[in-house]
Rosetta silent file (secondary structure, phi, psi, omega in degrees, C-alpha in Angstrom):
SEQUENCE: MLKALAAFLIVLATSPVSASAQGVPVDEITPRGGTIALPDAQAQLELGGRYDFYGPADARTIIVDIWENQPEQAEGVLGVILPAGTSPRDEGWGGIVTYQATGWVSNEDARSADYDALLREMQDQARADNLDRRAQGLPEVDVVGWAQAPQYDSVSHALIWARELDFSDSESNALSYDLRLLGREGVLSINFVADIDKLPAIRSSARELSELASFDPGARYEDYEEASDDAAGYGLAGLIASGAGLAVAKQLGAFALLLKFAKPLLVGLGIALALFFTPIRRFWKRRKARAKPTKR
SCORE:     score description
SCORE:     0.000 S_00000001
   1 L     0.000  -13.471  175.150    0.579   19.311   -4.572 S_00000001
   2 L  -110.688   10.790  166.092    4.125   18.277   -5.990 S_00000001
   3 H   -82.474  -34.883 -176.998    4.042   15.134   -3.751 S_00000001
   4 H  -101.722   -3.444 -158.627    1.078   13.831   -5.927 S_00000001
   5 H   -89.744  -60.046 -131.443    2.061   15.589   -9.231 S_00000001
   6 H   -64.764  -80.751 -175.592    5.629   13.728   -8.578 S_00000001
   7 H   -24.592  -88.293 -120.410    3.078    9.736   -8.108 S_00000001
   8 H   -66.270  -10.139  165.796    1.280   10.919  -10.988 S_00000001
   9 H  -120.575   28.249  177.445    4.545   10.746  -13.211 S_00000001
  10 L   -85.868  -52.478  164.996    6.264    7.884  -11.208 S_00000001
  11 L   -31.590  -98.420 -155.056    2.571    6.308  -12.926 S_00000001
  12 L   -65.420   10.791  129.677    3.208    7.192  -16.149 S_00000001
  13 L   -32.438  -50.129 -173.790    7.262    6.562  -16.267 S_00000001
  14 L  -126.138   28.933  169.286    6.347    3.371  -15.772 S_00000001
  15 L   -83.967  153.085  156.064    3.411    2.586  -18.264 S_00000001
  16 L   -64.446  174.988 -172.664    4.252   -0.193  -20.840 S_00000001
  17 L  -113.069  135.789 -154.835    4.404    0.963  -24.047 S_00000001
  18 L  -103.726  152.705 -178.572    1.302   -0.778  -26.364 S_00000001
  19 L  -122.426   40.778  153.966    1.923   -1.039  -29.571 S_00000001
  20 H   -26.239  -50.655 -165.776   -1.516    1.092  -31.301 S_00000001
  21 H   -74.087   -9.703  157.320    0.987    3.948  -31.625 S_00000001
  22 H   -29.695  -65.859 -144.708    3.226    1.486  -34.279 S_00000001
  23 H  -108.118   29.344  155.204    0.058    2.466  -36.583 S_00000001
  24 L   -70.164  129.879  162.538   -0.058    6.511  -36.613 S_00000001
  25 L   -84.165  105.246 -140.563    0.332    7.238  -39.388 S_00000001
  26 L   -99.829   39.412   40.547    3.453    9.884  -39.429 S_00000001
  27 L    19.493  -56.439  167.713    2.098   11.109  -42.677 S_00000001
  28 L   -86.392   19.922  174.065   -0.382   12.722  -40.979 S_00000001
  29 L  -129.596  147.157 -167.361    1.604   15.463  -39.535 S_00000001
  30 L  -130.393  127.107  164.502    3.339   18.497  -41.296 S_00000001
  31 L   -48.790  167.242  156.584    6.610   19.591  -40.664 S_00000001
  32 E  -149.327  160.287  140.066    7.084   23.211  -40.926 S_00000001
  33 E   -98.423 -168.507  143.635   10.255   24.812  -41.100 S_00000001
  34 E    82.706 -147.945 -169.687   11.698   28.590  -41.891 S_00000001
  35 E   -92.890  113.035 -176.456   10.259   31.438  -39.448 S_00000001
  36 E  -118.870   94.867  143.631    7.822   29.586  -36.219 S_00000001
  37 L   -55.818  113.746  115.228    5.733   32.522  -34.797 S_00000001
  38 L   -37.642  153.396  101.790    4.506   31.847  -30.891 S_00000001
  39 L   -98.939   22.203  173.583    2.227   34.280  -30.339 S_00000001
  40 L   -90.009  -19.335 -169.891    1.113   32.495  -27.194 S_00000001
  41 L  -133.650   46.506 -175.416    4.782   33.485  -25.855 S_00000001
  42 L    28.471   47.632 -160.400    5.423   36.728  -27.853 S_00000001
  43 L  -106.126 -168.437  166.813    8.436   34.402  -29.557 S_00000001
  44 L   173.908  152.233 -178.962    9.142   33.723  -32.597 S_00000001
  45 E  -133.165  149.345  158.739   12.212   30.685  -33.733 S_00000001
  46 E  -137.359   73.722  171.856   14.130   30.831  -37.159 S_00000001
  47 E   -44.867  -43.919  145.488   14.545   27.567  -37.533 S_00000001
  48 E    74.081 -133.575  170.319   15.670   28.231  -41.265 S_00000001
  49 E  -131.932   58.860 -159.618   15.732   24.297  -42.388 S_00000001
  50 E  -109.082  -44.316  176.901   18.344   23.274  -40.182 S_00000001
  51 E   -67.802 -164.413   66.286   14.871   22.074  -37.647 S_00000001
  52 E   -93.550  154.501 -168.091   11.570   21.181  -38.210 S_00000001
  53 E   -99.582  163.370   91.327    8.541   22.438  -36.325 S_00000001
  54 L   -44.156   95.997  169.276    5.308   20.615  -35.137 S_00000001
  55 L   -58.924  175.675 -144.870    2.264   23.230  -34.116 S_00000001
  56 H   -99.369  -70.666 -173.511    0.498   21.961  -31.024 S_00000001
  57 H   -17.952  -59.401 -157.006   -2.080   20.043  -32.800 S_00000001
  58 H   -68.286  -11.062 -172.357    0.667   17.747  -34.798 S_00000001
  59 H  -102.727  -17.222  130.788    2.542   17.485  -31.440 S_00000001
  60 H    -3.561  -73.848  155.728   -0.110   17.065  -29.924 S_00000001
  61 L   -98.334   50.851  147.129   -0.592   13.274  -31.675 S_00000001
  62 L  -115.359   -8.854  166.067    3.176   12.817  -31.667 S_00000001
  63 L   -57.017  -24.124 -128.462    2.600   13.253  -27.839 S_00000001
  64 L  -102.905  -55.764 -161.598   -0.424   11.376  -27.287 S_00000001
  65 L   -47.740  -78.439 -130.429   -0.162    8.788  -30.746 S_00000001
  66 L   -95.946  -38.262  176.816    3.449    7.955  -31.438 S_00000001
  67 L   -72.169  -73.337 -132.290    4.859    9.231  -27.688 S_00000001
  68 L    76.046   42.434 -159.495    1.901    7.837  -25.420 S_00000001
  69 L   -99.399  172.958  178.160    1.425   10.229  -22.949 S_00000001
  70 L   -74.506  136.403 -175.143   -1.519   11.047  -21.288 S_00000001
  71 L   -64.530    6.245  171.006   -3.604   13.220  -23.110 S_00000001
  72 L   -89.384   26.079  173.508   -3.584   16.027  -20.780 S_00000001
  73 L  -103.552  -73.754  130.440    0.306   16.399  -21.166 S_00000001
  74 L    -1.439   15.208 -168.394   -0.507   17.927  -24.511 S_00000001
  75 L  -110.085  155.824  160.197   -2.284   20.332  -23.308 S_00000001
  76 L    56.103   13.627  165.233   -0.089   23.951  -23.223 S_00000001
  77 L   -93.126  152.920 -157.655    2.777   22.619  -25.850 S_00000001
  78 L  -105.039   28.882 -178.814    3.127   25.232  -27.838 S_00000001
  79 L    89.234  153.033  125.710    4.872   22.191  -30.560 S_00000001
  80 E   -32.740  125.985 -157.945    7.815   20.184  -30.799 S_00000001
  81 E  -124.940  133.597 -177.873   10.808   20.488  -32.334 S_00000001
  82 L  -126.228  140.145  107.533   13.117   17.280  -34.445 S_00000001
  83 L    32.309   92.410 -126.306   15.654   17.413  -36.337 S_00000001
  84 L   -62.991  166.122 -172.688   15.052   18.442  -39.460 S_00000001
  85 L    69.328  -18.104 -175.589   14.288   15.268  -42.144 S_00000001
  86 L   -61.625  177.676  160.257   14.125   13.264  -38.674 S_00000001
  87 L  -132.492  169.751  174.433   10.660   11.382  -37.763 S_00000001
  88 L   -48.035  -80.462 -146.100    8.783   11.122  -34.267 S_00000001
  89 L   -66.620   -9.633 -179.482    9.375    7.564  -34.102 S_00000001
  90 L   -51.809  147.605  157.138   13.576    7.960  -35.123 S_00000001
  91 L   -77.467   22.524  175.716   15.839    7.158  -31.693 S_00000001
  92 L   -68.723 -138.900  173.730   17.043   10.733  -32.365 S_00000001
  93 L  -131.515  164.857  146.983   15.603   13.991  -29.484 S_00000001
  94 L  -159.728  168.835 -172.337   12.824   16.118  -30.138 S_00000001
  95 E  -126.182  149.440 -154.022   12.579   19.060  -27.973 S_00000001
  96 E  -115.540   86.010 -163.138    9.003   19.896  -26.574 S_00000001
  97 L   -59.626   90.463  158.861    8.285   23.915  -26.799 S_00000001
  98 E  -145.901 -177.364 -136.461    6.452   25.509  -23.914 S_00000001
  99 E  -140.396  108.857  169.654    5.236   29.042  -22.377 S_00000001
 100 E  -120.043  147.148  140.749    4.738   29.416  -18.575 S_00000001
 101 L   -65.368   15.164 -110.433    4.196   33.203  -16.963 S_00000001
 102 L   -87.508   -6.874 -155.294    5.575   33.318  -14.374 S_00000001
 103 L    96.315  174.843  158.992    6.908   36.727  -14.368 S_00000001
 104 E  -107.725  164.033 -170.184    9.806   37.825  -15.051 S_00000001
 105 L  -104.637  163.562 -170.491   12.943   36.442  -13.207 S_00000001
 106 L   -80.996  161.783  159.910   15.690   37.939  -11.620 S_00000001
 107 L  -149.372   49.456  158.825   19.450   36.513  -13.299 S_00000001
 108 L   -98.463   -5.995  163.481   20.701   38.124  -10.626 S_00000001
 109 L  -109.314   47.701  176.003   22.382   35.256   -8.612 S_00000001
 110 L   -72.830 -149.877 -166.334   24.128   34.265  -12.482 S_00000001
 111 L    16.870  -30.233 -174.925   27.304   34.135  -10.166 S_00000001
 112 L  -124.807   23.314 -171.142   26.526   33.625   -6.769 S_00000001
 113 L   -89.456  154.914  170.161   24.135   30.546   -7.098 S_00000001
 114 L   -89.202   52.501 -156.956   25.298   27.574   -5.371 S_00000001
 115 H   -76.921  -23.515  102.205   24.350   24.499   -7.692 S_00000001
 116 H    51.564  -90.978 -164.789   26.581   22.133   -6.208 S_00000001
 117 H   -53.417  -73.551 -165.016   24.067   22.633   -3.795 S_00000001
 118 H   -53.826  -22.698  179.036   21.076   22.453   -5.488 S_00000001
 119 H   -63.661  -20.947  165.805   22.676   19.294   -7.151 S_00000001
 120 H   -86.001  -40.178  153.053   22.699   17.416   -4.020 S_00000001
 121 H   -11.246  -78.671  163.359   19.811   18.306   -3.506 S_00000001
 122 H   -45.185  -40.670 -160.843   18.232   16.631   -6.145 S_00000001
 123 H   -63.281  -43.454 -162.683   20.134   13.874   -5.511 S_00000001
 124 H   -75.967  -62.486 -159.650   18.734   13.370   -1.986 S_00000001
 125 H   -24.388  -48.900 -170.381   14.738   14.234   -3.165 S_00000001
 126 H   -59.048 -112.522 -118.443   15.564   10.563   -5.708 S_00000001
 127 H   -30.641  -63.222 -143.020   16.985    8.557   -3.277 S_00000001
 128 H   -71.562  -23.032  156.188   13.826    9.261   -0.483 S_00000001
 129 L   -35.190  -53.510  164.244   11.381    9.034   -3.964 S_00000001
 130 L   -70.712   15.925  177.659   13.230    5.829   -3.716 S_00000001
 131 H  -100.134  -12.749 -175.808   12.265    4.653   -1.007 S_00000001
 132 H  -103.066   28.907 -172.876    8.320    5.238   -2.219 S_00000001
 133 H  -120.104  -72.740 -121.568    9.504    3.606   -5.534 S_00000001
 134 H   -91.159  -23.700  147.152   10.731    1.186   -4.246 S_00000001
 135 L    -8.514  -97.926  165.575    7.495    0.028   -1.745 S_00000001
 136 L   -49.876  -11.190  141.762    5.910   -0.545   -4.866 S_00000001
 137 L    97.418   41.279 -170.013    8.180   -2.464   -6.752 S_00000001
 138 L   -85.896  156.029  157.744    8.568    0.912   -9.228 S_00000001
 139 L   -76.943  105.265  179.552   12.157    1.274  -10.706 S_00000001
 140 L   -16.620 -166.947  172.650   14.629    3.685   -8.796 S_00000001
 141 L   172.194  108.003 -169.299   15.989    6.977  -10.312 S_00000001
 142 E  -121.284  128.311  149.043   19.123    8.552   -9.277 S_00000001
 143 E   -99.261  126.179 -156.053   20.457   11.374  -10.232 S_00000001
 144 E   -34.069  -65.007 -150.224   23.971   10.789  -11.816 S_00000001
 145 E   140.004  175.032 -152.822   25.275   15.003  -11.909 S_00000001
 146 E   -85.343  151.481  165.602   24.703   17.163  -14.118 S_00000001
 147 L   -97.510  -20.458  159.888   25.857   15.965  -17.417 S_00000001
 148 L  -155.540  136.078 -159.452   26.366   19.547  -18.137 S_00000001
 149 L   -74.934  177.842 -178.003   26.130   22.096  -15.346 S_00000001
 150 L   -70.002  161.547  163.888   24.255   25.845  -15.846 S_00000001
 151 E   173.936  146.294  176.561   25.397   28.405  -17.262 S_00000001
 152 E  -100.517 -149.053  168.549   23.565   31.218  -18.570 S_00000001
 153 L  -174.971  108.270  147.986   24.566   33.506  -21.487 S_00000001
 154 L   -74.680  -15.868  157.146   23.460   37.267  -20.426 S_00000001
 155 L   -44.762  -65.747 -145.512   23.206   38.081  -23.982 S_00000001
 156 L   -72.760  -32.199 -150.490   20.922   35.804  -24.968 S_00000001
 157 L    62.874   25.047  175.342   19.497   35.955  -21.916 S_00000001
 158 L  -100.403 -178.235  140.708   19.447   31.833  -21.701 S_00000001
 159 E  -159.549  126.031 -157.609   20.054   29.126  -19.435 S_00000001
 160 E  -115.522  157.176  175.121   20.951   25.415  -19.735 S_00000001
 161 E  -161.499  167.785 -156.811   21.495   23.285  -17.556 S_00000001
 162 L  -162.669   95.066  137.343   21.442   18.774  -18.080 S_00000001
 163 E  -118.143  178.021 -169.216   21.237   16.385  -15.980 S_00000001
 164 E   -83.724  133.969 -160.240   22.362   12.264  -15.961 S_00000001
 165 E  -136.793  113.153 -173.864   19.307   10.373  -14.602 S_00000001
 166 E  -103.015  105.781  138.607   20.001    5.997  -13.693 S_00000001
 167 L   -51.664  127.833 -176.741   16.997    3.805  -14.102 S_00000001
 168 L   -84.253   -2.285  134.970   17.477    1.184  -11.970 S_00000001
 169 L   -98.155   64.423  174.092   15.950   -0.599  -14.881 S_00000001
 170 L  -166.936  172.877 -154.147   17.442    0.034  -18.272 S_00000001
 171 L  -138.030   67.339  175.522   21.435   -0.725  -19.237 S_00000001
 172 L   163.949  152.911  173.463   21.805    2.760  -20.822 S_00000001
 173 L  -113.561 -111.460 -168.307   21.067    6.026  -18.286 S_00000001
 174 L   155.370  135.254  145.010   19.075    9.078  -19.620 S_00000001
 175 E  -155.891  157.906 -178.499   18.888   12.794  -20.174 S_00000001
 176 L   -49.490  129.677  113.519   17.260   15.734  -18.756 S_00000001
 177 L   -84.989  130.478  176.031   17.861   18.597  -20.873 S_00000001
 178 E  -125.006  141.992 -142.899   16.811   22.017  -20.279 S_00000001
 179 L  -164.982  125.302  172.446   17.041   25.344  -22.652 S_00000001
 180 E  -138.382   88.507 -165.208   15.312   28.384  -20.592 S_00000001
 181 E  -127.213  139.244  -91.039   15.182   31.566  -22.225 S_00000001
 182 E  -131.341  137.720  151.652   14.368   34.044  -20.422 S_00000001
 183 L  -161.163 -128.544 -114.370   11.868   37.204  -21.052 S_00000001
 184 L  -113.073  -42.071 -172.090    9.270   40.727  -19.812 S_00000001
 185 L  -121.528  -19.844  -84.165    6.859   38.231  -18.706 S_00000001
 186 L   134.683  168.704 -177.058    7.746   34.486  -18.642 S_00000001
 187 E  -120.226  110.664  164.263   10.102   31.502  -19.434 S_00000001
 188 E   -67.876  113.292  173.457   10.269   29.919  -23.541 S_00000001
 189 E  -133.096  141.919  165.126   11.042   26.727  -22.843 S_00000001
 190 L  -148.844  144.878 -150.202   12.414   23.456  -24.480 S_00000001
 191 L  -130.886  107.302  166.450   13.099   20.445  -22.913 S_00000001
 192 E   -62.741  144.324  159.305   15.075   17.890  -24.762 S_00000001
 193 L  -115.601  114.176 -160.801   13.974   14.274  -24.650 S_00000001
 194 L  -168.370  175.324 -169.517   16.763   11.846  -25.776 S_00000001
 195 L  -123.335 -172.263 -160.897   18.847    9.202  -23.708 S_00000001
 196 L   -78.621   14.591 -156.342   22.607    9.800  -22.840 S_00000001
 197 L  -120.980  -18.199  133.564   24.694    8.785  -25.708 S_00000001
 198 L   -69.615   26.922 -174.535   22.794   12.429  -27.223 S_00000001
 199 L   -74.286 -110.696 -115.523   24.001   14.726  -25.108 S_00000001
 200 L   -30.563  -21.201 -171.903   26.948   15.853  -27.575 S_00000001
 201 L  -114.604  -34.313  168.146   24.555   16.651  -30.238 S_00000001
 202 H   -40.653  -73.328  177.177   21.598   17.863  -28.511 S_00000001
 203 H   -29.451  -11.454 -161.752   24.732   20.906  -26.331 S_00000001
 204 H   -87.424  -66.502  172.465   24.978   21.446  -30.363 S_00000001
 205 H    -8.217  -85.482  166.875   21.755   22.121  -30.530 S_00000001
 206 H   -37.103  -65.576 -178.754   20.805   23.968  -27.280 S_00000001
 207 L   -73.057   95.514  153.358   23.241   26.329  -28.363 S_00000001
 208 L   152.703   37.936  157.625   22.014   27.093  -31.046 S_00000001
 209 L  -141.762   -1.892  134.562   18.385   27.317  -30.959 S_00000001
 210 L   -72.394  -19.111  179.423   19.336   29.818  -28.195 S_00000001
 211 L  -109.298  -18.656 -174.706   20.098   32.218  -30.552 S_00000001
 212 L   -98.743   15.066  153.078   17.072   31.494  -33.063 S_00000001
 213 E  -131.521 -176.396 -140.050   14.833   32.223  -30.670 S_00000001
 214 L  -140.066  115.388  162.841   13.554   35.458  -29.834 S_00000001
 215 L   -65.724  165.496 -152.636   10.985   37.488  -27.671 S_00000001
 216 L  -105.856  168.572 -170.582    8.969   39.819  -29.758 S_00000001
 217 L   -77.253  143.484 -163.733   10.017   43.714  -29.128 S_00000001
 218 L    64.493   -8.496  162.638    8.417   45.238  -25.696 S_00000001
 219 L  -117.744    0.135  160.467    8.749   41.475  -24.715 S_00000001
 220 L  -116.116 -115.567 -169.130   11.678   40.930  -24.105 S_00000001
 221 L   -59.565  -28.494 -164.072   14.106   40.325  -20.973 S_00000001
 222 L   -71.356  -56.200 -148.302   15.495   43.882  -21.640 S_00000001
 223 L   -90.890   -1.523 -175.414   11.896   45.803  -21.573 S_00000001
 224 L   -78.856  132.730 -171.087   10.907   44.562  -18.278 S_00000001
 225 L  -107.626   93.013 -165.024    9.708   47.774  -16.075 S_00000001
 226 L   -49.497  -54.489 -161.576   10.598   47.281  -12.377 S_00000001
 227 L   -70.496  -40.607  162.580    7.826   49.620  -11.777 S_00000001
 228 L  -114.758   -9.045 -171.912    4.553   47.975  -13.565 S_00000001
 229 L   -97.788  151.222  150.185    5.393   44.196  -14.455 S_00000001
 230 L   -65.760  114.038  155.290    5.456   41.023  -12.561 S_00000001
 231 E   -61.632  133.180 -167.607    8.142   39.234  -10.833 S_00000001
 232 L  -104.175    4.188  154.507    8.469   35.800  -10.322 S_00000001
 233 L    85.791   -6.241 -167.139   10.314   36.285   -7.389 S_00000001
 234 L  -149.318  179.716 -169.000   12.891   33.897   -7.312 S_00000001
 235 L  -110.086 -129.810 -156.110   16.451   34.124   -9.172 S_00000001
 236 L  -110.889  -18.028 -176.985   18.140   31.380  -11.805 S_00000001
 237 L   -83.962  -82.007 -162.578   18.502   28.449   -8.787 S_00000001
 238 H   -44.730  -73.639 -172.876   14.870   28.753   -8.462 S_00000001
 239 H   -58.821    8.154  143.751   13.891   28.441  -11.981 S_00000001
 240 H  -149.817   21.678  129.654   15.799   25.261  -12.266 S_00000001
 241 L   -25.302 -100.533 -168.356   14.805   24.270   -8.781 S_00000001
 242 H   -20.292  -79.518  145.634   11.406   24.430  -10.383 S_00000001
 243 H    -7.482  -53.691 -148.520   12.614   22.452  -13.498 S_00000001
 244 H  -109.564    0.071  152.823   14.160   19.836  -11.464 S_00000001
 245 L   109.035  -17.285  151.154   10.640   18.861   -9.776 S_00000001
 246 L   -29.586  123.221  159.359   12.279   21.304   -6.147 S_00000001
 247 L   -56.670  136.712 -173.678    9.594   23.562   -4.578 S_00000001
 248 L   -81.045   -8.744  169.723   11.179   26.735   -5.262 S_00000001
 249 L   -66.521  -39.606 -175.298    9.906   27.363   -1.529 S_00000001
 250 L   -84.951  -20.539 -178.435   11.854   25.239   -0.284 S_00000001
 251 L   -47.496  -44.684 -158.297   15.255   26.224   -2.473 S_00000001
 252 L   -96.905  -13.311  176.866   13.984   30.060   -1.332 S_00000001
 253 L    84.457   -7.431  154.927   13.133   29.598    2.620 S_00000001
 254 L  -176.405  131.331 -166.533    8.999   30.841    1.829 S_00000001
 255 L   -52.506  -41.505  163.331    6.758   29.100    1.414 S_00000001
 256 H   -37.710   -9.682  177.632    4.198   31.784    0.557 S_00000001
 257 H   -94.894   66.676 -160.309    6.268   31.898   -2.940 S_00000001
 258 H   179.048 -102.232 -147.475    5.554   28.179   -3.587 S_00000001
 259 H   -31.937  -44.269  164.731    1.956   29.292   -2.887 S_00000001
 260 L   -48.863  -66.886 -168.432    2.065   31.951   -5.202 S_00000001
 261 L  -119.456   60.040 -124.179    3.299   30.545   -8.539 S_00000001
 262 H  -106.342  -86.164 -148.397    1.857   26.801   -7.254 S_00000001
 263 H   -90.715   44.437  165.085   -0.088   26.198  -10.324 S_00000001
 264 H  -111.894  -44.616  150.370    2.127   27.562  -13.625 S_00000001
 265 H   -19.811  -64.691 -150.861    4.998   25.316  -11.925 S_00000001
 266 H   -83.849  -53.417  150.078    3.181   22.742  -11.525 S_00000001
 267 H    -7.888  -87.880 -170.944    2.171   23.139  -15.306 S_00000001
 268 H   -42.427  -45.949 -170.009    5.849   23.334  -16.258 S_00000001
 269 H  -110.520  -13.210  164.257    6.966   19.754  -14.991 S_00000001
 270 H   -81.258   22.167  119.783    4.148   18.292  -15.308 S_00000001
 271 H   -57.537  -59.130 -161.972    5.260   19.024  -19.216 S_00000001
 272 H  -114.284   51.366   59.265    8.894   18.625  -19.188 S_00000001
 273 L   -13.782  -95.863  171.888    8.676   15.782  -16.758 S_00000001
 274 H   -43.652 -107.819 -174.185    6.158   13.513  -18.210 S_00000001
 275 H   -31.009   -1.722  158.006    7.043   14.201  -21.519 S_00000001
 276 H  -137.918   15.343  173.841   10.268   13.351  -20.638 S_00000001
 277 H  -111.887    3.518  166.614   10.751   10.084  -18.827 S_00000001
 278 L  -105.599  -65.611  161.029    7.909    8.437  -21.053 S_00000001
 279 H   -16.435  -32.992  167.345    9.621    8.852  -24.432 S_00000001
 280 H   -73.860  -66.057  173.984   12.912    7.778  -23.184 S_00000001
 281 H   -34.497  -71.047  166.908   11.477    4.467  -21.803 S_00000001
 282 H    -7.401  -84.854 -129.270    9.626    4.778  -25.152 S_00000001
 283 H   -97.157   11.908  142.540   13.029    4.479  -27.241 S_00000001
 284 H   -71.675  -90.171 -150.694   15.489    1.665  -24.287 S_00000001
 285 H   -26.099  -69.388  165.055   12.646   -0.431  -24.796 S_00000001
 286 H   -47.107    6.346 -137.708   12.863   -0.203  -28.513 S_00000001
 287 H  -116.841  -53.126 -155.403   16.263    0.150  -28.405 S_00000001
 288 H   -63.355  -38.486 -133.937   16.390   -3.781  -26.119 S_00000001
 289 H   -83.578   16.510 -134.633   13.152   -5.388  -28.406 S_00000001
 290 H  -137.771  -57.607  154.222   15.853   -4.890  -30.756 S_00000001
 291 H   -84.566   -5.286  173.474   18.713   -6.437  -29.230 S_00000001
 292 L  -138.220  173.727 -149.060   17.193   -9.681  -28.116 S_00000001
 293 L   -77.813  168.901 -160.357   15.536  -12.396  -29.520 S_00000001
 294 L  -102.354   74.309 -151.808   12.137  -12.339  -29.550 S_00000001
 295 L   -46.230  141.344 -154.531   10.559  -15.135  -27.343 S_00000001
 296 L  -124.116    0.000    0.000    7.843  -17.062  -29.100 S_00000001
């Protein structure tokens, strides 16, 4: 299933950008600030006036009509976060908010996880995938390295990591930046979409958003009860592996684990990766279009 999903994401990443989205009126969507309730995640965001939040319906307009993803990629998206006062068409960044009810994720490997080994596996997987890309005439994608090595905050239970990606058909590298907030029953995810030069701005915003997001009483990480609650069965390294498109089972050597959590992991991957690749390439193409004279 993961291989089929990867092939699907390749198609999305290399889809041509049409002119249809240019006509979508931005004033048809309405941003909100202040306190944002996320009942599906049993969480809330205290955004104040620093960030704009677009709810599920507006997020679908942004994802499908403006960023030109397939409609199914907007399913399950709780919202989109942008810096206050910016437009979804701006070449800034956007945060895709989702929630996966994976169960309680252990943080016991916070100090022991070998993130360098995990990075090498990502790079090996990317090189293997590039053989198929090359055969299909598609641009290759290499994982350059950590743009920000994984960091876990044991107070806010926030896990942050970022990878730098190199597309063979682009002059600038891409940024895949993930913020995951651990709760009692699952993980609240904010996946940032931008190119690599937005790293300083996103790093600052991700750190701030990790403090502005919180689970409701009873749904917090520390509310977990081992005797009665479901556990994900993997730790922080497994969470990063799933977000990078690697099978958690491969990381932990337990195929049954992947079968148990295949659906929530695939849903997370489908949203996080597809929504990352397509907008990024849209930003790049618009930048190139301005930099080069139009042929007539």
